[in-house]
Structures are given as C-alpha cells and as structure tokens.
Short mmCIF file of C-alpha atoms in Angstrom, two decimals:
data_model
loop_
_atom_site.label_atom_id
_atom_site.label_comp_id
_atom_site.label_asym_id
_atom_site.label_seq_id
_atom_site.Cartn_x
_atom_site.Cartn_y
_atom_site.Cartn_z
CA MET A 1 -38.24 37.06 -62.91
CA ARG A 2 -39.44 39.53 -60.20
CA LYS A 3 -42.90 38.31 -61.08
CA ASP A 4 -41.90 34.83 -60.38
CA CYS A 5 -40.58 35.96 -56.93
CA ARG A 6 -43.65 37.86 -56.05
CA ARG A 7 -45.49 34.77 -56.89
CA VAL A 8 -43.45 32.61 -54.63
CA SER A 9 -43.82 34.70 -51.88
CA LYS A 10 -47.51 35.55 -52.26
CA MET A 11 -48.30 31.47 -52.37
CA LYS A 12 -46.17 30.74 -49.27
CA GLY A 13 -49.26 29.39 -47.82
CA ARG A 14 -49.86 27.02 -50.80
CA ILE A 15 -46.26 26.14 -50.97
CA SER A 16 -46.08 25.18 -47.33
CA LYS A 17 -49.25 23.19 -47.36
CA ILE A 18 -47.64 19.78 -47.20
CA GLY A 19 -45.05 21.01 -44.66
CA SER A 20 -47.66 22.44 -42.43
CA TYR A 21 -49.51 19.11 -42.77
CA ALA A 22 -46.48 17.14 -41.91
CA ILE A 23 -45.65 19.32 -38.83
CA SER A 24 -49.09 18.94 -37.64
CA SER A 25 -49.32 15.30 -38.29
CA SER A 26 -45.82 14.81 -36.35
CA ILE A 27 -47.27 16.90 -33.41
CA ARG A 28 -50.43 14.81 -33.10
CA ASP A 29 -48.66 11.50 -33.66
CA GLN A 30 -46.18 12.43 -31.07
CA GLN A 31 -49.05 13.44 -28.74
CA GLN A 32 -50.65 9.94 -29.04
CA HIS A 33 -47.35 8.15 -29.03
CA GLN A 34 -47.33 7.12 -32.45
CA GLN A 35 -44.58 7.48 -35.39
CA PRO A 36 -44.15 10.93 -36.43
CA CYS A 37 -44.06 11.83 -40.36
CA ILE A 38 -41.36 12.37 -42.80
CA THR A 39 -41.77 13.99 -46.11
CA CYS A 40 -40.15 13.40 -49.36
CA THR A 41 -39.85 15.96 -52.39
CA THR A 42 -39.05 15.10 -56.07
CA PHE A 43 -38.50 18.45 -58.48
CA ASN A 44 -37.23 18.67 -62.10
CA ILE A 45 -35.95 22.07 -61.60
CA LEU A 46 -35.31 22.72 -65.40
CA ALA A 47 -31.50 23.38 -66.03
CA PRO A 48 -30.92 26.79 -67.32
CA ILE A 49 -29.18 25.14 -70.36
CA TYR A 50 -32.29 23.75 -71.45
CA LYS A 51 -34.58 26.78 -70.37
CA ARG A 52 -35.63 28.60 -73.81
CA LEU A 53 -36.36 32.25 -73.30
CA ASN A 54 -37.43 32.82 -76.78
CA HIS A 55 -39.46 30.11 -78.59
CA GLU A 56 -38.62 31.55 -82.06
CA ASP A 57 -35.03 31.11 -81.08
CA PRO A 58 -34.05 27.86 -79.60
CA SER A 59 -30.53 29.13 -79.12
CA CYS A 60 -31.62 31.48 -76.57
CA ARG A 61 -31.24 29.84 -73.34
CA GLU A 62 -31.40 31.05 -69.74
CA SER A 63 -28.03 30.05 -68.83
CA ASP A 64 -26.67 33.04 -70.95
CA TYR A 65 -28.38 35.28 -68.50
CA ARG A 66 -27.34 35.17 -64.81
CA ALA A 67 -29.60 37.39 -63.44
CA TYR A 68 -32.51 35.17 -64.74
CA TRP A 69 -31.16 31.92 -63.65
CA LEU A 70 -30.11 33.01 -60.22
CA ALA A 71 -33.41 34.72 -59.32
CA ARG A 72 -35.28 31.56 -60.39
CA ASN A 73 -33.15 28.99 -58.54
CA ARG A 74 -33.23 31.34 -55.40
CA SER A 75 -36.90 31.23 -55.72
CA ILE A 76 -36.89 27.41 -55.82
CA LEU A 77 -34.53 27.03 -52.88
CA ASP A 78 -36.75 29.56 -50.91
CA SER A 79 -39.66 26.99 -51.68
CA LEU A 80 -37.83 24.00 -50.58
CA ILE A 81 -36.19 25.42 -47.63
CA TYR A 82 -39.64 26.70 -46.33
CA GLU A 83 -41.22 23.18 -47.04
CA ARG A 84 -38.26 21.38 -45.21
CA SER A 85 -39.01 17.99 -46.60
CA SER A 86 -36.97 15.10 -44.98
CA ILE A 87 -35.77 14.05 -48.43
CA ILE A 88 -35.39 16.44 -51.54
CA CYS A 89 -34.71 14.73 -54.97
CA LEU A 90 -33.63 17.02 -57.77
CA GLN A 91 -33.34 16.54 -61.31
CA GLU A 92 -31.77 18.67 -64.40
CA PHE A 93 -29.52 20.10 -61.47
CA TRP A 94 -27.14 22.32 -63.14
CA VAL A 95 -23.91 20.69 -62.05
CA GLY A 96 -21.95 22.66 -64.86
CA ASN A 97 -22.10 25.84 -63.26
CA GLU A 98 -20.02 26.36 -60.08
CA GLU A 99 -21.87 29.39 -58.91
CA LEU A 100 -25.08 27.49 -58.82
CA VAL A 101 -23.81 24.23 -57.09
CA ASN A 102 -22.33 26.47 -54.29
CA LEU A 103 -25.59 28.24 -53.95
CA TYR A 104 -27.48 25.05 -53.45
CA GLU A 105 -24.83 23.39 -51.33
CA LYS A 106 -24.60 26.34 -48.88
CA ARG A 107 -28.39 26.96 -48.67
CA LEU A 108 -29.26 23.40 -48.06
CA GLY A 109 -26.01 22.89 -45.98
CA ASP A 110 -27.24 25.80 -43.94
CA ALA A 111 -30.89 24.69 -43.73
CA GLY A 112 -29.55 21.27 -42.06
CA TYR A 113 -29.16 18.95 -45.18
CA VAL A 114 -26.31 16.73 -46.44
CA ASN A 115 -26.19 16.91 -50.19
CA PHE A 116 -25.06 14.45 -52.98
CA LYS A 117 -24.88 15.51 -56.61
CA LEU A 118 -24.07 13.53 -59.74
CA GLY A 119 -23.69 14.76 -63.19
CA ARG A 120 -24.43 12.80 -66.40
CA THR A 121 -22.06 11.26 -68.24
CA ASN A 122 -20.15 12.89 -71.04
CA ASN A 123 -20.24 16.02 -69.45
CA ARG A 124 -23.86 16.93 -70.50
CA GLY A 125 -24.09 19.72 -68.10
CA ASP A 126 -26.95 18.64 -65.64
CA GLY A 127 -27.50 15.73 -63.28
CA LEU A 128 -28.90 15.06 -59.91
CA LEU A 129 -29.07 16.14 -56.47
CA THR A 130 -30.27 14.41 -53.58
CA ALA A 131 -30.32 16.20 -49.97
CA VAL A 132 -31.52 14.57 -46.67
CA ARG A 133 -32.01 16.33 -43.36
CA LYS A 134 -29.17 15.33 -40.87
CA ASP A 135 -31.60 15.34 -38.01
CA HIS A 136 -34.00 13.09 -39.63
CA PHE A 137 -31.34 10.39 -41.13
CA LYS A 138 -28.29 8.89 -40.72
CA VAL A 139 -26.51 8.13 -44.23
CA LEU A 140 -25.26 4.65 -44.22
CA ASN A 141 -24.07 4.45 -47.53
CA TYR A 142 -24.10 6.14 -50.94
CA ARG A 143 -23.95 4.87 -54.56
CA GLU A 144 -23.60 6.16 -57.84
CA PHE A 145 -25.08 4.15 -60.97
CA LEU A 146 -23.96 5.37 -64.41
CA PHE A 147 -26.29 3.60 -67.16
CA ASN A 148 -23.66 4.24 -69.85
CA ASP A 149 -26.19 4.02 -72.57
CA PHE A 150 -27.95 6.40 -74.89
CA GLY A 151 -28.92 9.62 -73.20
CA ASP A 152 -26.24 9.38 -70.74
CA ARG A 153 -28.48 8.95 -67.79
CA VAL A 154 -27.55 8.40 -64.03
CA ALA A 155 -29.04 7.23 -61.02
CA GLN A 156 -28.11 7.99 -57.14
CA LEU A 157 -28.79 5.38 -54.28
CA LEU A 158 -28.92 6.30 -50.59
CA HIS A 159 -28.82 3.85 -47.78
CA VAL A 160 -30.27 5.74 -44.73
CA GLU A 161 -31.34 5.06 -41.12
CA ILE A 162 -34.14 6.95 -39.54
CA ALA A 163 -32.64 8.96 -36.86
CA ALA A 164 -34.08 11.34 -34.01
CA PRO A 165 -36.87 12.47 -33.67
CA PHE A 166 -37.83 9.07 -34.83
CA SER A 167 -35.64 7.07 -33.03
CA GLN A 168 -37.69 7.40 -29.80
CA CYS A 169 -40.27 4.64 -31.29
CA ARG A 170 -37.24 2.40 -32.30
CA THR A 171 -37.15 -1.14 -30.69
CA ASN A 172 -33.91 -3.32 -30.40
CA ASP A 173 -35.19 -5.79 -32.84
CA ILE A 174 -35.87 -3.42 -35.78
CA ARG A 175 -33.65 -0.93 -37.46
CA GLN A 176 -35.67 1.70 -39.42
CA GLU A 177 -33.84 1.83 -42.86
CA ILE A 178 -34.65 3.01 -46.24
CA LEU A 179 -33.15 2.89 -49.80
CA ILE A 180 -33.65 6.12 -51.72
CA VAL A 181 -33.25 6.19 -55.37
CA ASN A 182 -33.28 9.46 -57.51
CA THR A 183 -33.02 9.36 -61.17
CA HIS A 184 -34.19 11.07 -64.54
CA LEU A 185 -34.90 8.68 -67.21
CA LEU A 186 -34.62 9.27 -71.05
CA PHE A 187 -37.23 11.36 -73.00
CA PRO A 188 -38.84 9.08 -75.68
CA HIS A 189 -38.18 11.09 -78.60
CA ASP A 190 -39.30 8.14 -80.83
CA SER A 191 -40.77 4.72 -80.57
CA SER A 192 -37.34 2.99 -80.91
CA LEU A 193 -36.41 4.69 -77.32
CA CYS A 194 -39.19 3.09 -75.45
CA ILE A 195 -37.10 -0.13 -74.93
CA VAL A 196 -34.18 2.13 -73.67
CA ARG A 197 -36.21 3.52 -71.00
CA LEU A 198 -37.55 0.16 -69.87
CA HIS A 199 -33.82 -0.91 -69.84
CA GLN A 200 -33.01 1.93 -67.57
CA VAL A 201 -35.50 0.85 -65.05
CA TYR A 202 -34.57 -2.82 -65.20
CA LYS A 203 -31.03 -1.74 -64.50
CA ILE A 204 -31.90 0.42 -61.50
CA LEU A 205 -33.93 -2.22 -60.09
CA GLN A 206 -31.15 -4.99 -60.62
CA TYR A 207 -28.75 -2.33 -59.15
CA VAL A 208 -30.76 -1.96 -55.82
CA GLU A 209 -31.45 -5.69 -55.85
CA SER A 210 -27.67 -6.41 -56.07
CA TYR A 211 -26.77 -3.72 -53.48
CA GLN A 212 -29.38 -5.64 -51.10
CA LYS A 213 -27.83 -9.02 -51.44
CA GLU A 214 -24.00 -7.98 -51.39
CA SER A 215 -24.66 -5.77 -48.04
CA ASN A 216 -26.99 -8.62 -46.59
CA LEU A 217 -29.80 -6.33 -46.08
CA ASN A 218 -33.08 -7.06 -44.27
CA PRO A 219 -36.10 -6.20 -46.13
CA MET A 220 -36.83 -2.38 -45.78
CA PRO A 221 -38.79 0.14 -47.75
CA ILE A 222 -37.69 1.16 -51.26
CA ILE A 223 -38.32 4.85 -52.57
CA LEU A 224 -37.85 5.69 -56.36
CA CYS A 225 -37.96 9.38 -56.82
CA GLY A 226 -37.51 11.17 -60.25
CA ASP A 227 -38.71 12.25 -63.55
CA TRP A 228 -39.85 9.32 -65.30
CA ASN A 229 -40.59 10.82 -68.64
CA GLY A 230 -43.42 8.52 -68.87
CA SER A 231 -47.17 8.42 -67.64
CA LYS A 232 -49.54 5.91 -66.19
CA ARG A 233 -50.23 4.54 -69.66
CA GLY A 234 -46.74 3.58 -70.28
CA HIS A 235 -44.45 0.31 -70.19
CA VAL A 236 -42.26 1.64 -67.25
CA TYR A 237 -45.28 2.19 -65.23
CA LYS A 238 -46.77 -1.00 -65.60
CA PHE A 239 -43.30 -2.79 -65.09
CA LEU A 240 -42.82 -0.98 -61.73
CA ARG A 241 -46.42 -2.07 -60.80
CA SER A 242 -45.67 -5.56 -61.55
CA GLN A 243 -42.75 -5.43 -59.20
CA GLY A 244 -44.94 -4.36 -56.50
CA PHE A 245 -44.47 -0.42 -56.31
CA VAL A 246 -47.10 1.78 -55.70
CA SER A 247 -47.24 5.53 -56.98
CA SER A 248 -47.50 7.50 -53.71
CA TYR A 249 -49.63 10.16 -55.09
CA ASP A 250 -52.01 7.85 -56.68
CA THR A 251 -52.42 5.99 -53.42
CA ALA A 252 -52.88 9.08 -51.34
CA HIS A 253 -55.60 10.32 -53.49
CA GLN A 254 -57.15 6.96 -54.25
CA TYR A 255 -56.69 6.88 -58.07
CA ALA A 256 -56.73 4.02 -60.07
CA ASP A 257 -53.97 2.68 -62.67
CA ALA A 258 -56.40 3.85 -65.22
CA ASP A 259 -56.85 7.19 -64.03
CA ALA A 260 -54.01 8.68 -66.26
CA GLN A 261 -55.94 12.09 -66.80
CA LYS A 262 -56.51 13.09 -63.28
CA TRP A 263 -53.36 14.94 -62.83
CA VAL A 264 -50.32 16.40 -64.66
CA SER A 265 -46.63 17.22 -63.84
CA HIS A 266 -44.91 18.40 -66.69
CA ARG A 267 -45.60 20.84 -69.84
CA ASN A 268 -42.68 19.40 -72.25
CA HIS A 269 -41.06 21.18 -75.12
CA ARG A 270 -43.67 20.07 -77.50
CA GLY A 271 -46.34 21.97 -75.54
CA ASN A 272 -48.03 18.80 -74.13
CA ILE A 273 -48.85 18.47 -70.46
CA CYS A 274 -48.67 15.00 -68.77
CA GLY A 275 -48.07 13.29 -65.60
CA VAL A 276 -44.36 11.95 -65.44
CA ASP A 277 -43.10 12.85 -61.96
CA PHE A 278 -43.54 9.82 -59.41
CA ILE A 279 -42.40 9.05 -55.96
CA TRP A 280 -42.88 5.13 -56.20
CA LEU A 281 -42.84 3.03 -52.83
CA LEU A 282 -42.02 -0.49 -52.33
CA ASN A 283 -42.93 -1.74 -48.79
CA PRO A 284 -41.43 -4.91 -47.45
CA ASN A 285 -44.52 -6.81 -47.20
CA ARG A 286 -45.47 -6.45 -50.90
CA TYR A 287 -45.22 -9.38 -53.34
CA ARG A 288 -42.44 -9.23 -55.64
CA LYS A 289 -41.83 -11.33 -58.88
CA LEU A 290 -38.46 -12.43 -60.15
CA LEU A 291 -37.16 -9.67 -61.59
CA LYS A 292 -36.33 -11.28 -64.85
CA THR A 293 -40.02 -12.49 -65.11
CA SER A 294 -41.35 -9.04 -64.72
CA TRP A 295 -38.90 -7.78 -67.41
CA SER A 296 -39.81 -10.36 -69.81
CA GLU A 297 -43.40 -9.76 -69.38
CA ALA A 298 -43.00 -5.81 -69.80
CA VAL A 299 -41.26 -6.57 -73.16
CA PHE A 300 -43.83 -8.93 -74.41
CA ALA A 301 -46.62 -6.27 -73.30
CA MET A 302 -44.77 -3.80 -75.36
CA PHE A 303 -44.15 -6.22 -78.22
CA LYS A 304 -48.04 -6.91 -78.03
CA TYR A 305 -48.78 -3.12 -78.20
CA LEU A 306 -46.74 -2.50 -81.22
CA LEU A 307 -48.49 -5.53 -83.07
CA ARG A 308 -51.87 -3.98 -81.89
CA ARG A 309 -50.72 -0.54 -83.13
CA ALA A 310 -50.20 -1.89 -86.57
CA SER A 311 -53.78 -2.86 -86.41
CA LEU A 312 -52.94 -6.85 -85.97
CA THR A 313 -55.59 -9.02 -84.57
CA GLU A 314 -54.46 -12.05 -82.75
CA ASN A 315 -54.45 -14.34 -85.82
CA ASP A 316 -52.99 -11.68 -87.76
CA ALA A 317 -50.00 -11.17 -85.21
CA PHE A 318 -49.45 -14.95 -85.18
CA ALA A 319 -49.20 -15.18 -88.83
CA PHE A 320 -46.78 -12.22 -89.14
CA LEU A 321 -44.77 -13.92 -86.71
CA LYS A 322 -44.79 -17.43 -88.75
CA ALA A 323 -43.42 -15.43 -91.61
CA ASP A 324 -42.88 -17.67 -94.47
CA ASN A 325 -42.75 -20.74 -92.05
CA HIS A 326 -45.30 -23.15 -93.59
CA GLY A 327 -46.08 -24.93 -90.38
CA ASP A 328 -48.48 -23.67 -87.75
CA TYR A 329 -45.71 -22.33 -85.43
CA ILE A 330 -43.15 -19.77 -84.92
CA ASN A 331 -39.41 -20.58 -85.32
CA TYR A 332 -36.73 -18.50 -83.63
CA SER A 333 -35.59 -16.67 -86.88
CA GLY A 334 -39.23 -15.62 -87.57
CA PHE A 335 -39.36 -14.41 -83.75
CA CYS A 336 -36.27 -12.34 -84.46
CA GLU A 337 -37.44 -10.85 -87.70
CA ALA A 338 -40.68 -9.71 -86.09
CA LEU A 339 -38.54 -8.03 -83.34
CA ARG A 340 -36.43 -6.31 -85.84
CA GLN A 341 -39.50 -5.11 -87.93
CA LEU A 342 -41.01 -3.68 -84.74
CA ASN A 343 -37.76 -1.80 -84.14
CA LEU A 344 -36.97 -3.60 -81.03
CA ILE A 345 -33.68 -5.20 -82.19
CA GLY A 346 -31.06 -4.07 -85.05
CA HIS A 347 -30.24 -0.80 -83.54
CA CYS A 348 -27.60 0.16 -80.73
CA ASN A 349 -30.46 0.71 -78.18
CA GLY A 350 -32.42 -2.46 -78.79
CA LEU A 351 -32.48 -5.65 -77.21
CA SER A 352 -29.03 -7.70 -77.10
CA VAL A 353 -28.79 -10.97 -78.53
CA GLU A 354 -28.85 -12.50 -75.13
CA GLU A 355 -31.99 -10.60 -74.23
CA SER A 356 -33.72 -11.77 -77.43
CA LYS A 357 -32.79 -15.46 -76.71
CA GLU A 358 -34.15 -15.17 -73.11
CA LEU A 359 -37.25 -13.63 -74.54
CA TRP A 360 -37.38 -16.66 -76.89
CA ASP A 361 -36.92 -19.16 -73.99
CA GLN A 362 -39.81 -17.50 -72.23
CA ALA A 363 -42.01 -17.97 -75.14
CA ASP A 364 -41.01 -21.48 -75.82
CA LYS A 365 -42.57 -23.00 -72.86
CA ASP A 366 -41.96 -26.52 -73.45
CA GLY A 367 -38.55 -25.98 -74.88
CA ASN A 368 -39.39 -27.76 -78.12
CA GLY A 369 -37.64 -25.03 -80.27
CA VAL A 370 -41.15 -23.63 -81.65
CA VAL A 371 -43.88 -21.63 -80.43
CA ASP A 372 -47.28 -22.81 -81.36
CA LEU A 373 -50.53 -21.04 -81.28
CA THR A 374 -51.21 -21.67 -77.43
CA GLU A 375 -47.67 -20.69 -76.42
CA PHE A 376 -48.14 -17.48 -78.42
CA GLN A 377 -51.37 -16.68 -76.42
CA GLN A 378 -50.16 -17.66 -73.11
CA ARG A 379 -46.72 -15.89 -73.28
CA ILE A 380 -47.08 -13.02 -75.79
CA TRP A 381 -50.58 -12.05 -76.62
CA ASN A 382 -51.88 -12.42 -73.25
CA SER A 383 -48.65 -11.66 -71.37
CA SER A 384 -49.62 -10.86 -67.50
CA GLY A 385 -47.07 -7.74 -67.52
CA SER A 386 -49.48 -5.46 -66.12
CA GLU A 387 -51.02 -7.68 -63.66
CA GLN A 388 -51.29 -6.43 -60.38
CA ARG A 389 -50.41 -8.04 -56.94
CA GLU A 390 -51.97 -7.39 -53.71
CA GLU A 391 -50.38 -7.69 -50.22
CA ILE A 392 -50.23 -11.08 -49.17
CA SER A 393 -51.91 -11.71 -45.97
CA HIS A 394 -50.02 -12.66 -42.84
CA GLU A 395 -51.92 -15.82 -42.31
CA ALA A 396 -51.30 -16.98 -45.85
CA ARG A 397 -47.48 -16.42 -45.15
CA GLY A 398 -47.35 -17.83 -41.81
CA ILE A 399 -45.30 -16.14 -39.22
CA GLN A 400 -42.81 -13.63 -40.64
CA GLU A 401 -40.07 -11.15 -39.16
CA GLN A 402 -41.46 -7.92 -38.54
CA THR A 403 -40.00 -4.78 -40.19
CA ILE A 404 -40.64 -1.05 -40.78
CA GLY A 405 -42.46 0.17 -43.67
CA PHE A 406 -44.66 3.17 -44.64
CA SER A 407 -48.16 4.23 -44.96
CA ILE A 408 -48.73 7.19 -47.48
CA LYS A 409 -50.57 9.84 -45.30
CA ASN A 410 -50.87 12.54 -48.12
CA ALA A 411 -49.46 13.74 -51.33
CA VAL A 412 -49.46 17.16 -52.84
CA LEU A 413 -48.37 18.71 -56.34
CA PHE A 414 -47.58 22.39 -56.70
CA PRO A 415 -48.56 24.42 -58.35
CA PRO A 416 -51.88 23.20 -57.22
CA GLU A 417 -53.80 23.53 -60.77
CA VAL A 418 -51.59 20.49 -62.09
CA GLU A 419 -53.91 18.48 -59.39
CA LYS A 420 -57.01 19.15 -61.55
CA GLY A 421 -55.04 18.32 -64.78
CA THR A 422 -54.32 21.93 -65.91
CA TRP A 423 -51.19 23.63 -66.36
CA PRO A 424 -50.97 27.61 -65.16
CA GLU A 425 -49.68 29.84 -67.60
CA ASP A 426 -48.32 32.19 -65.03
CA TYR A 427 -45.87 29.35 -63.51
CA SER A 428 -42.47 29.48 -64.53
CA LEU A 429 -40.20 28.11 -61.79
CA SER A 430 -39.86 25.20 -63.92
CA ASP A 431 -41.67 23.03 -66.72
CA HIS A 432 -42.22 20.55 -64.09
CA ALA A 433 -44.61 20.69 -60.94
CA ARG A 434 -43.13 19.76 -57.47
CA LEU A 435 -44.32 16.79 -55.95
CA THR A 436 -44.11 15.90 -51.85
CA VAL A 437 -45.44 12.80 -50.18
CA VAL A 438 -45.92 12.37 -46.35
CA PHE A 439 -45.02 8.96 -45.09
CA SER A 440 -45.46 7.68 -41.84
CA PRO A 441 -43.38 4.62 -40.42
CA ILE A 442 -45.46 1.64 -39.53
CA ARG A 443 -44.38 -1.77 -38.24
CA MET A 444 -45.17 -4.71 -40.78
CA PRO A 445 -44.47 -8.40 -41.61
CA CYS A 446 -41.99 -8.97 -44.13
CA SER A 447 -42.89 -10.61 -47.44
CA GLN A 448 -41.37 -13.80 -49.23
CA SER A 449 -39.80 -12.14 -52.24
CA LEU A 450 -39.68 -14.36 -55.21
CA SER A 451 -36.50 -12.41 -56.03
#
C-alpha cells in the first residue's frame, strides 16, 4: 500500500492534469468575459468487500485488513480533493463501513462538497456517492431510484442550479440548471442479463423524464455518470446514442462510435480490459425520439444480434420466427416462442408479457395480427436502433426558446496508459480508471423533443 501512496504523490502532476486545465481555462475565459468551466468526475473506487488480495483464495478480501483499505481510500480521496472537480460521482462506495463513510464525508465536506450516499438494496454493502461543490452549485432537489430488480442496483438524481462564480454570466431569462445521474449497472455475467441492463437504462430515462414532467422543468442538460458495465459495442451504448446522448470522452477526442478499442477504463475480474465508464451528455438542443420507440428499437437490435449470432441469414431468421406456421408470415405465438428460445422471455429477468405485446404491436405495422416478410425486414431485421440523429438546425425548427447547454472542452482518463488501450500493472487504486470531463456552459436553442 505504501507503493500506491508513493505513486499517487509522484504522479500529482498527471493527477491534476484535468484540474489544471479547468483552472487555466476558467481564468482565460473570465478574462475574455466568457463562461468559466466546470468539471465532472466518475470513478468506480472498488469496494474493499470486492477487492481480492489473493487470486488463489477468492475469500481473501481487502475488507478484512483495515490498514490496506484505509490507505487506499485515503489515496483516492487525496487525488479527488487535489483535482477538485465540480461534480464527483463514485460507484462501489463502501456504505456498509461507518469508518470509511465518515472519512469520505469529513474529507469531502471539509473540501467544500455536499455529499449524497445511497446503498444498494438488500444490504449488499456498497453503493453510490455523489458530491457537488457548494461554491459551484445550489442543490434544488435530490432523488433516489431503486431498480428493485436482479442485482439490487440503484441510481441517484440531483437537480442543481449553477451558482457562483458562474452566476456572473446569468441572465434574468435563463436559469442555468442541470440534472445529474449517478449509477452502476449490472455486470453481464451471462447473455440473459443483457436485457436486464437495457431495462435498467430504460428505467433511468423514464424516471428522469417523469421528474422533468412532474416538476414542469424547462429543457436543461442531463449528465449521466457511472460504471455502465458495457462497452461501445453494446446495446446500452446504442440505446443512449439513439436518445441523443453523447459520450463526453469520445466527443472530446473526436472518436466515432466504431472506435471501441481506442481506450479502456476497467480490468474486470476475468482479466479482460474494456471501456465501461462513461459521462454521457444530453444537451437541450439534441433531437430525442419517443423513449418507447428507442426502447423497442434497442430490443429489436438485440433480437437481431442474437439471431445473427446463431448464424441465421435474413431468410433463415424469418423461417425461424414462422416456426410451424404454413403461411408466409409470423404470428404472435411464433414470435413469443422465438423470444423464449433466444432467452429474452421465460425467466424472471426477461421481458414482461406487456413488453412482449408492445414489441409485437411495433412489429405488426399494419395491425392485421401477423408480420409478413416486409414488416419483418423493416421492424426487426433492419431496425434503426443504432441510428444516430444530429442536431436539428435552428432554422429548421423555427424560433425556439434559449437555454443553457454544455460544450465539451476536454476529457482525461487516469492512469494515462488506459487512454492508449493498455492497463498499467503497477496501478492498484482500483480496477477502474478515473474519468474527468471539462464542460463549458453555452447558450443554445431548445430542441422540440418527441418524448
């Protein structure tokens, strides 16, 4: 553990790279009478109850050795406080240990943060911690969301207003507000859990949408932070993209959706390295499909993926769904049987009867009770779930209200080796990298949402 502490001290310059950028940018922007920057950090800090000290003995965990977990978490706090991000979102926060909780609350509180913690359901021991700087934000509301599903996952929602020093740029007609979400999705231990993870993201967006409607909120930026336990190749990524969200890190580095190997952020318990930690941004001027439409398209995309993984061509897949039906069409019972064989229904974590019926109604475009080859091609095989929508031009929308959004100025992963797609063997603060993004508030027109 001393080695970790020395490494943190030695690398202070690299640790503070994003903080230094934000500070220098803020000073420059203030001199030019522009909006200053805010920063957002997401970090899965690896709960001591999960950190294995001996891979040959899985029962040997860091939580049994106070000196180890205390030193590691002090080093984590040192780096977080040194960086001083405006927003800090932590996952695998050990809520079950009072000493560690008090350590974080005191250190972050003394550094000027207001903190919110939330444990996973069924006393799993870990959870989330979200902290925001009191000199940057006024917290308007805080909500907790319990999925109450497999994995005992939870999410936090903070509704904040940008405060000093940013209020100097505020005008009377625009309040600079943000919705911040912190979450940690289920790890896909097997293929049957892919639909659960898609469910979890869908529920988060439903919850955010409901909160906006019940609070009668004007359009504002939405920032989703966390460990998403899925890469850029996954269905969760494509679903969020279809809703207008952008990966802040990829945007800052001008990476396309197909650039899945450019960076990593996690070495999992199987020894695989992958990029799973994201800070998603949805600006108020982004096009948004109806949430249910994006959900259906995402499930159909998963449906097609499973059919293709079984080496089925388009014609083979249509025949598979037809089952024993002698007509040149698919009926509802054949559709449900295909869902069952693909492990999307028939178990506690699968689609509900209502969701299966909604999918069928989407596939049965003309509503005649069957799906012919054309409908199959349009609604299932060539589903546009991963289709990307660009911003709608101001002229195309006509005159719209003005609001505040964000431009992404920079994004950095630590340790820096992960930005090149490798994992340093001497890094042991966590099994995840820390991601920090620099945002700059900008004025923009609102988009007409379809939701």
